Short mmCIF file of C-alpha atoms in Angstrom, two decimals:
data_model
loop_
_atom_site.label_atom_id
_atom_site.label_comp_id
_atom_site.label_asym_id
_atom_site.label_seq_id
_atom_site.Cartn_x
_atom_site.Cartn_y
_atom_site.Cartn_z
CA UNK A 1 -32.66 14.80 87.49
CA UNK A 2 -33.14 17.93 84.95
CA UNK A 3 -32.49 20.34 87.88
CA UNK A 4 -29.27 18.75 88.81
CA UNK A 5 -28.18 18.46 85.26
CA UNK A 6 -29.13 22.41 84.94
CA UNK A 7 -27.25 23.07 88.25
CA UNK A 8 -24.16 21.22 86.88
CA UNK A 9 -24.26 22.86 83.34
CA UNK A 10 -24.39 26.06 84.70
CA UNK A 11 -21.16 25.38 87.41
CA UNK A 12 -19.20 24.21 84.32
CA UNK A 13 -19.88 27.43 82.35
CA UNK A 14 -19.23 29.35 84.97
CA UNK A 15 -16.04 27.40 85.73
CA UNK A 16 -15.13 27.90 81.91
CA UNK A 17 -15.86 31.49 82.09
CA UNK A 18 -13.64 32.20 85.15
CA UNK A 19 -10.83 29.90 83.38
CA UNK A 20 -11.15 31.78 80.07
CA UNK A 21 -10.71 35.45 81.97
CA UNK A 22 -7.33 33.97 83.82
CA UNK A 23 -6.06 32.72 80.47
CA UNK A 24 -7.05 35.68 78.16
CA UNK A 25 -4.74 38.44 79.66
CA UNK A 26 -1.24 36.49 80.70
CA UNK A 27 1.41 38.94 81.84
CA UNK A 28 3.99 39.95 79.16
CA UNK A 29 7.43 38.29 79.16
CA UNK A 30 10.77 40.37 78.91
CA UNK A 31 13.32 42.06 80.98
CA UNK A 32 12.06 45.60 80.40
CA UNK A 33 8.35 45.49 81.19
CA UNK A 34 8.75 47.95 84.21
CA UNK A 35 11.10 50.54 84.71
CA UNK A 36 12.94 53.84 83.12
CA UNK A 37 14.36 54.20 79.74
CA UNK A 38 17.10 56.59 79.47
CA UNK A 39 17.40 58.27 76.19
CA UNK A 40 21.21 58.98 75.38
CA UNK A 41 21.48 61.16 72.29
CA UNK A 42 25.11 60.47 72.01
CA UNK A 43 27.73 62.29 69.88
CA UNK A 44 26.07 63.28 66.70
CA UNK A 45 29.12 62.97 64.53
CA UNK A 46 29.77 59.43 65.96
CA UNK A 47 26.33 58.20 65.75
CA UNK A 48 26.55 56.14 69.13
CA UNK A 49 23.15 57.11 70.56
CA UNK A 50 21.99 54.56 72.81
CA UNK A 51 19.14 53.72 75.12
CA UNK A 52 19.71 52.65 78.93
CA UNK A 53 17.37 50.91 81.30
CA UNK A 54 16.75 50.81 85.12
CA UNK A 55 14.39 49.67 87.53
CA UNK A 56 13.14 52.25 90.14
CA UNK A 57 14.45 49.97 92.95
CA UNK A 58 18.19 50.09 91.84
CA UNK A 59 20.77 52.44 91.59
CA UNK A 60 22.66 51.04 88.64
CA UNK A 61 21.52 51.10 84.57
CA UNK A 62 21.77 48.79 81.98
CA UNK A 63 23.75 50.10 79.08
CA UNK A 64 22.61 50.03 75.51
CA UNK A 65 19.89 47.55 75.55
CA UNK A 66 19.13 47.63 72.04
CA UNK A 67 22.69 46.52 71.15
CA UNK A 68 22.60 43.81 73.97
CA UNK A 69 19.32 42.44 72.42
CA UNK A 70 19.95 42.56 68.97
CA UNK A 71 23.77 42.21 68.60
CA UNK A 72 24.00 45.53 66.43
CA UNK A 73 23.74 49.41 67.67
CA UNK A 74 21.04 51.88 66.49
CA UNK A 75 23.66 53.70 64.17
CA UNK A 76 22.65 57.35 65.03
CA UNK A 77 21.80 59.47 67.68
CA UNK A 78 18.68 58.53 69.53
CA UNK A 79 15.94 61.70 69.59
CA UNK A 80 13.40 59.92 71.30
CA UNK A 81 11.38 56.93 72.33
CA UNK A 82 7.91 55.96 72.81
CA UNK A 83 5.60 53.29 73.96
CA UNK A 84 2.06 51.98 72.52
CA UNK A 85 1.31 48.89 74.40
CA UNK A 86 3.74 46.07 73.16
CA UNK A 87 5.40 48.33 70.55
CA UNK A 88 8.48 50.75 71.28
CA UNK A 89 9.47 53.34 68.62
CA UNK A 90 13.02 54.67 68.80
CA UNK A 91 13.66 57.60 66.72
CA UNK A 92 17.20 57.68 65.37
CA UNK A 93 18.93 60.45 63.61
CA UNK A 94 22.19 59.66 61.65
CA UNK A 95 24.75 62.18 60.87
CA UNK A 96 24.65 61.15 57.23
CA UNK A 97 22.04 62.10 54.92
CA UNK A 98 19.27 59.40 54.20
CA UNK A 99 20.18 57.06 57.17
CA UNK A 100 17.48 58.52 59.61
CA UNK A 101 14.76 56.09 60.78
CA UNK A 102 12.28 54.74 63.21
CA UNK A 103 13.32 51.60 64.98
CA UNK A 104 10.38 49.33 66.04
CA UNK A 105 11.05 47.02 68.82
CA UNK A 106 8.88 44.81 71.29
CA UNK A 107 8.51 47.13 74.17
CA UNK A 108 9.09 44.14 76.39
CA UNK A 109 12.19 42.40 74.90
CA UNK A 110 13.67 45.42 73.11
CA UNK A 111 13.90 43.00 69.98
CA UNK A 112 13.91 44.68 66.76
CA UNK A 113 10.66 44.43 64.62
CA UNK A 114 11.23 46.64 61.58
CA UNK A 115 12.08 50.30 60.85
CA UNK A 116 10.93 52.86 58.68
CA UNK A 117 13.56 55.26 57.00
CA UNK A 118 14.24 57.80 54.39
CA UNK A 119 12.39 59.45 52.63
CA UNK A 120 9.68 59.29 55.09
CA UNK A 121 11.66 60.09 58.05
CA UNK A 122 14.18 62.88 57.57
CA UNK A 123 15.69 64.27 60.72
CA UNK A 124 13.24 62.93 63.34
CA UNK A 125 13.07 65.47 66.70
CA UNK A 126 10.34 64.10 68.99
CA UNK A 127 7.66 61.25 69.07
CA UNK A 128 4.36 61.11 71.09
CA UNK A 129 1.65 58.47 70.73
CA UNK A 130 -2.10 59.41 70.38
CA UNK A 131 -4.43 56.33 71.75
CA UNK A 132 -3.29 52.84 70.41
CA UNK A 133 -3.59 53.55 66.68
CA UNK A 134 -1.00 56.51 65.47
CA UNK A 135 1.99 57.85 66.72
CA UNK A 136 3.39 61.28 65.67
CA UNK A 137 7.04 62.45 64.87
CA UNK A 138 8.19 65.99 64.35
CA UNK A 139 10.68 66.03 61.56
CA UNK A 140 12.95 68.81 60.12
CA UNK A 141 13.18 67.30 56.73
CA UNK A 142 16.00 66.94 54.64
CA UNK A 143 16.88 70.83 55.70
CA UNK A 144 19.58 70.84 53.27
CA UNK A 145 20.18 74.58 53.30
CA UNK A 146 19.49 74.94 57.06
CA UNK A 147 16.38 77.20 56.75
CA UNK A 148 14.25 74.60 58.48
CA UNK A 149 11.14 75.29 55.94
CA UNK A 150 11.04 71.82 55.00
CA UNK A 151 9.53 70.42 58.46
CA UNK A 152 6.53 68.05 58.83
CA UNK A 153 4.55 66.26 61.35
CA UNK A 154 4.69 62.35 60.24
CA UNK A 155 1.62 60.43 60.96
CA UNK A 156 2.35 56.77 61.79
CA UNK A 157 -0.19 53.82 61.75
CA UNK A 158 0.95 51.66 64.31
CA UNK A 159 -0.90 48.54 62.99
CA UNK A 160 0.99 48.61 59.69
CA UNK A 161 4.14 50.59 60.84
CA UNK A 162 3.97 52.89 57.85
CA UNK A 163 3.67 56.67 57.57
CA UNK A 164 0.17 57.49 56.37
CA UNK A 165 0.38 61.20 56.20
CA UNK A 166 2.68 64.34 56.33
CA UNK A 167 1.34 67.52 57.88
CA UNK A 168 3.42 70.37 56.56
CA UNK A 169 5.21 72.38 59.43
CA UNK A 170 7.60 75.06 58.46
CA UNK A 171 10.19 76.81 61.01
CA UNK A 172 11.59 73.69 62.77
CA UNK A 173 8.72 71.61 64.33
CA UNK A 174 10.11 69.89 67.35
CA UNK A 175 8.24 69.78 70.98
CA UNK A 176 5.09 67.46 70.89
CA UNK A 177 2.50 67.41 73.36
CA UNK A 178 -0.65 65.02 73.04
CA UNK A 179 -3.87 65.30 75.11
CA UNK A 180 -7.45 64.45 74.47
CA UNK A 181 -7.40 64.31 70.63
CA UNK A 182 -4.92 67.52 70.25
CA UNK A 183 -1.58 67.45 69.26
CA UNK A 184 0.09 70.62 70.25
CA UNK A 185 3.32 71.27 68.22
CA UNK A 186 6.14 73.87 68.86
CA UNK A 187 9.25 74.92 67.05
CA UNK A 188 12.89 75.58 67.77
CA UNK A 189 14.27 78.98 68.34
CA UNK A 190 16.75 79.02 65.60
CA UNK A 191 14.12 77.79 63.16
CA UNK A 192 12.55 81.15 63.74
CA UNK A 193 8.91 79.95 64.22
CA UNK A 194 6.84 82.00 66.74
CA UNK A 195 3.63 80.00 66.71
CA UNK A 196 1.87 77.04 68.40
CA UNK A 197 0.19 74.53 66.00
CA UNK A 198 -2.89 72.71 66.83
CA UNK A 199 -3.55 69.30 65.07
CA UNK A 200 -6.72 67.66 65.38
CA UNK A 201 -5.82 63.98 65.56
CA UNK A 202 -9.02 62.52 64.33
CA UNK A 203 -8.79 64.28 61.02
CA UNK A 204 -4.76 64.77 61.05
CA UNK A 205 -5.61 68.59 59.69
CA UNK A 206 -4.35 71.69 61.50
CA UNK A 207 -7.07 73.35 63.70
CA UNK A 208 -5.54 76.17 65.00
CA UNK A 209 -2.33 78.16 64.51
CA UNK A 210 -1.51 80.62 67.28
CA UNK A 211 0.79 83.38 67.26
CA UNK A 212 3.09 83.84 70.33
CA UNK A 213 5.90 86.20 71.47
CA UNK A 214 8.81 83.40 71.03
CA UNK A 215 9.89 80.08 70.01
CA UNK A 216 6.96 77.70 71.28
CA UNK A 217 7.72 74.92 73.72
CA UNK A 218 4.18 73.14 74.69
CA UNK A 219 4.19 71.61 78.31
CA UNK A 220 0.82 70.38 78.46
CA UNK A 221 -2.65 70.60 80.21
CA UNK A 222 -2.44 71.30 84.02
CA UNK A 223 -4.46 69.98 86.50
CA UNK A 224 -7.31 72.71 86.48
CA UNK A 225 -7.45 71.83 82.47
CA UNK A 226 -5.41 74.96 81.20
CA UNK A 227 -3.16 74.59 78.54
CA UNK A 228 0.61 75.67 79.23
CA UNK A 229 3.46 76.64 76.89
CA UNK A 230 6.95 78.26 76.96
CA UNK A 231 7.40 80.97 74.66
CA UNK A 232 10.88 82.58 74.71
CA UNK A 233 11.58 83.90 77.97
CA UNK A 234 7.93 83.64 79.30
CA UNK A 235 5.39 80.89 80.42
CA UNK A 236 2.04 81.21 78.99
CA UNK A 237 -1.38 79.71 80.25
CA UNK A 238 -4.07 79.36 77.73
CA UNK A 239 -7.54 78.57 77.75
CA UNK A 240 -7.52 74.84 76.18
CA UNK A 241 -10.65 75.30 74.17
CA UNK A 242 -10.39 78.72 72.69
CA UNK A 243 -6.55 79.25 72.85
CA UNK A 244 -6.79 82.53 74.48
CA UNK A 245 -4.06 83.49 76.31
CA UNK A 246 -5.04 84.15 80.02
CA UNK A 247 -1.28 84.59 81.39
CA UNK A 248 1.84 85.54 80.14
CA UNK A 249 4.40 85.18 82.89
CA UNK A 250 8.20 86.44 82.30
CA UNK A 251 10.80 84.03 83.34
CA UNK A 252 13.55 86.76 84.53
CA UNK A 253 14.73 89.79 82.70
CA UNK A 254 17.98 88.40 81.34
CA UNK A 255 17.57 88.21 77.37
CA UNK A 256 20.95 86.12 77.34
CA UNK A 257 19.37 83.18 79.03
CA UNK A 258 16.92 80.73 77.67
CA UNK A 259 13.96 78.58 79.62
CA UNK A 260 13.64 75.13 78.36
CA UNK A 261 13.03 71.25 79.49
CA UNK A 262 9.72 72.38 80.77
CA UNK A 263 7.95 69.62 82.67
CA UNK A 264 4.85 68.83 84.91
CA UNK A 265 4.90 67.46 88.63
CA UNK A 266 2.96 64.16 88.60
CA UNK A 267 -0.14 65.93 89.96
CA UNK A 268 0.05 68.43 87.04
CA UNK A 269 0.08 71.53 89.83
CA UNK A 270 3.89 72.41 89.36
CA UNK A 271 6.12 73.28 86.57
CA UNK A 272 9.73 72.54 86.68
CA UNK A 273 12.31 74.06 84.07
CA UNK A 274 15.81 74.83 83.42
CA UNK A 275 17.01 78.50 83.05
CA UNK A 276 20.38 78.35 81.18
CA UNK A 277 23.25 80.50 79.13
CA UNK A 278 26.46 79.50 77.41
CA UNK A 279 29.66 81.26 78.21
CA UNK A 280 32.16 82.37 75.65
CA UNK A 281 33.82 79.20 75.61
CA UNK A 282 30.12 77.57 74.79
CA UNK A 283 29.89 75.97 78.26
CA UNK A 284 26.38 75.92 79.58
CA UNK A 285 25.60 77.12 83.10
CA UNK A 286 22.23 77.57 84.79
CA UNK A 287 20.01 76.53 87.31
CA UNK A 288 16.48 74.54 87.75
CA UNK A 289 13.30 76.37 89.01
CA UNK A 290 9.56 75.71 89.56
CA UNK A 291 6.44 77.46 90.13
CA UNK A 292 2.87 76.62 90.83
CA UNK A 293 0.18 76.44 87.96
CA UNK A 294 -1.74 79.26 90.48
CA UNK A 295 1.31 81.66 90.76
CA UNK A 296 0.78 85.14 89.49
CA UNK A 297 4.69 85.18 88.70
CA UNK A 298 7.86 83.12 88.17
CA UNK A 299 10.36 83.48 90.79
CA UNK A 300 14.05 82.95 89.50
CA UNK A 301 15.95 84.13 92.31
CA UNK A 302 15.63 80.70 94.34
CA UNK A 303 16.29 77.57 92.27
CA UNK A 304 14.81 74.41 93.44
CA UNK A 305 18.20 72.49 92.05
CA UNK A 306 21.56 74.68 91.63
CA UNK A 307 22.39 72.75 88.39
CA UNK A 308 22.04 72.88 84.96
CA UNK A 309 20.68 69.50 83.08
CA UNK A 310 20.63 68.12 79.65
CA UNK A 311 17.35 66.51 80.24
CA UNK A 312 14.53 66.59 82.78
CA UNK A 313 11.22 64.63 83.38
CA UNK A 314 9.40 63.67 86.38
CA UNK A 315 8.39 60.00 87.17
CA UNK A 316 4.49 59.95 87.48
CA UNK A 317 4.28 57.02 89.64
CA UNK A 318 6.96 58.09 92.32
CA UNK A 319 7.14 61.80 91.75
CA UNK A 320 10.99 61.77 91.42
CA UNK A 321 12.61 64.20 89.32
CA UNK A 322 15.14 62.53 86.91
CA UNK A 323 17.73 64.89 85.34
CA UNK A 324 20.39 64.14 82.89
CA UNK A 325 23.98 65.28 83.28
CA UNK A 326 26.38 65.31 80.34
CA UNK A 327 29.87 66.05 81.68
CA UNK A 328 30.94 66.04 77.85
CA UNK A 329 30.26 63.92 74.73
CA UNK A 330 33.19 62.02 74.76
CA UNK A 331 32.18 60.09 77.77
CA UNK A 332 28.97 58.61 79.65
CA UNK A 333 26.81 60.84 81.55
CA UNK A 334 24.56 60.25 84.60
CA UNK A 335 20.80 60.15 85.30
CA UNK A 336 20.06 61.97 88.74
CA UNK A 337 17.13 61.65 90.76
CA UNK A 338 15.60 64.30 93.09
CA UNK A 339 12.87 64.76 95.40
CA UNK A 340 10.28 67.45 94.56
CA UNK A 341 11.99 69.72 97.14
CA UNK A 342 15.40 69.44 95.31
CA UNK A 343 17.11 67.15 97.71
CA UNK A 344 19.54 64.66 95.65
CA UNK A 345 18.32 60.78 95.90
CA UNK A 346 21.33 59.17 93.85
CA UNK A 347 23.36 59.43 90.72
CA UNK A 348 23.22 56.42 87.94
CA UNK A 349 25.80 56.15 85.33
CA UNK A 350 24.00 55.92 81.83
CA UNK A 351 25.30 56.51 78.21
CA UNK A 352 26.74 59.58 76.64
CA UNK A 353 24.34 62.90 76.61
CA UNK A 354 21.27 61.88 78.49
CA UNK A 355 18.67 64.06 77.13
CA UNK A 356 15.20 61.95 77.86
CA UNK A 357 13.46 59.51 80.19
CA UNK A 358 10.43 57.43 79.43
CA UNK A 359 8.57 55.87 82.37
CA UNK A 360 6.82 52.40 82.29
#
């Protein structure tokens, strides 16, 4: 009898454990669990930035999902979006002083859950999430005199949704890349900065400042563990531990052109970028190129796509290239999807000035 009771008790406990495991992690609910979020910057003077959403299997997008869910718009230009678990963070840059903010949403339903505004967030530019606990936002600060000397990185505690520290970065901090406990910070060209700043995200202090030849656009760590960054009209490969420059490859010789929108392929072995210039009427022209991280030089005679884009990203799950097209700042733009060889898959109408993509 004792043995039978022991066996029954063991079976009951086993069943209870299995039931508990099945009940502990229910699937999240919402309309935005998986898919692609398109960051539509909007017309800055009209504060009409939005976020569109599309599933990978369809070729139509759902426009302005924040307004659809919350009944009101974001009221500014949308500079970025990041996701940490069930929390989404939207960067909103309003044309009026003091109205910039980070809007928090439920990442699965897009329901608003609060915000952080001025003076903690002034002229936000880009955002990255570092693990489950913190996010980092590059800000130009008030920048009232347009000298780009009031910039900083805002450190956000995601559990309290508060800015817990500001790390001073002059010269227009903009581009951010996070990898393995390090935050790499670049600057905009008109800010005058020509250095890569490395922040230790465990201590939130600057570990290293590396001087380079041009405005810095950190790209990330490649498949071989090397750190890449754009520096003016060059792509620079660095040792990720010592920051010693191992290669500095020119991107053409035409000083009137600029290189940007650098992005890795899904396997981290290829870098795509846009080489562009503006004519006398301020119309942008250019093409999209790529090079392997093992190449000794960059070929800018044969573009992979013969078009210029306002945004560029690669979906890590499918390997497709997502490219933003902005016909004007007075009409909706498009998200174009390409295969890695430059073959067009489709074109999807989104919002005004699509500049970024977030894959979930």
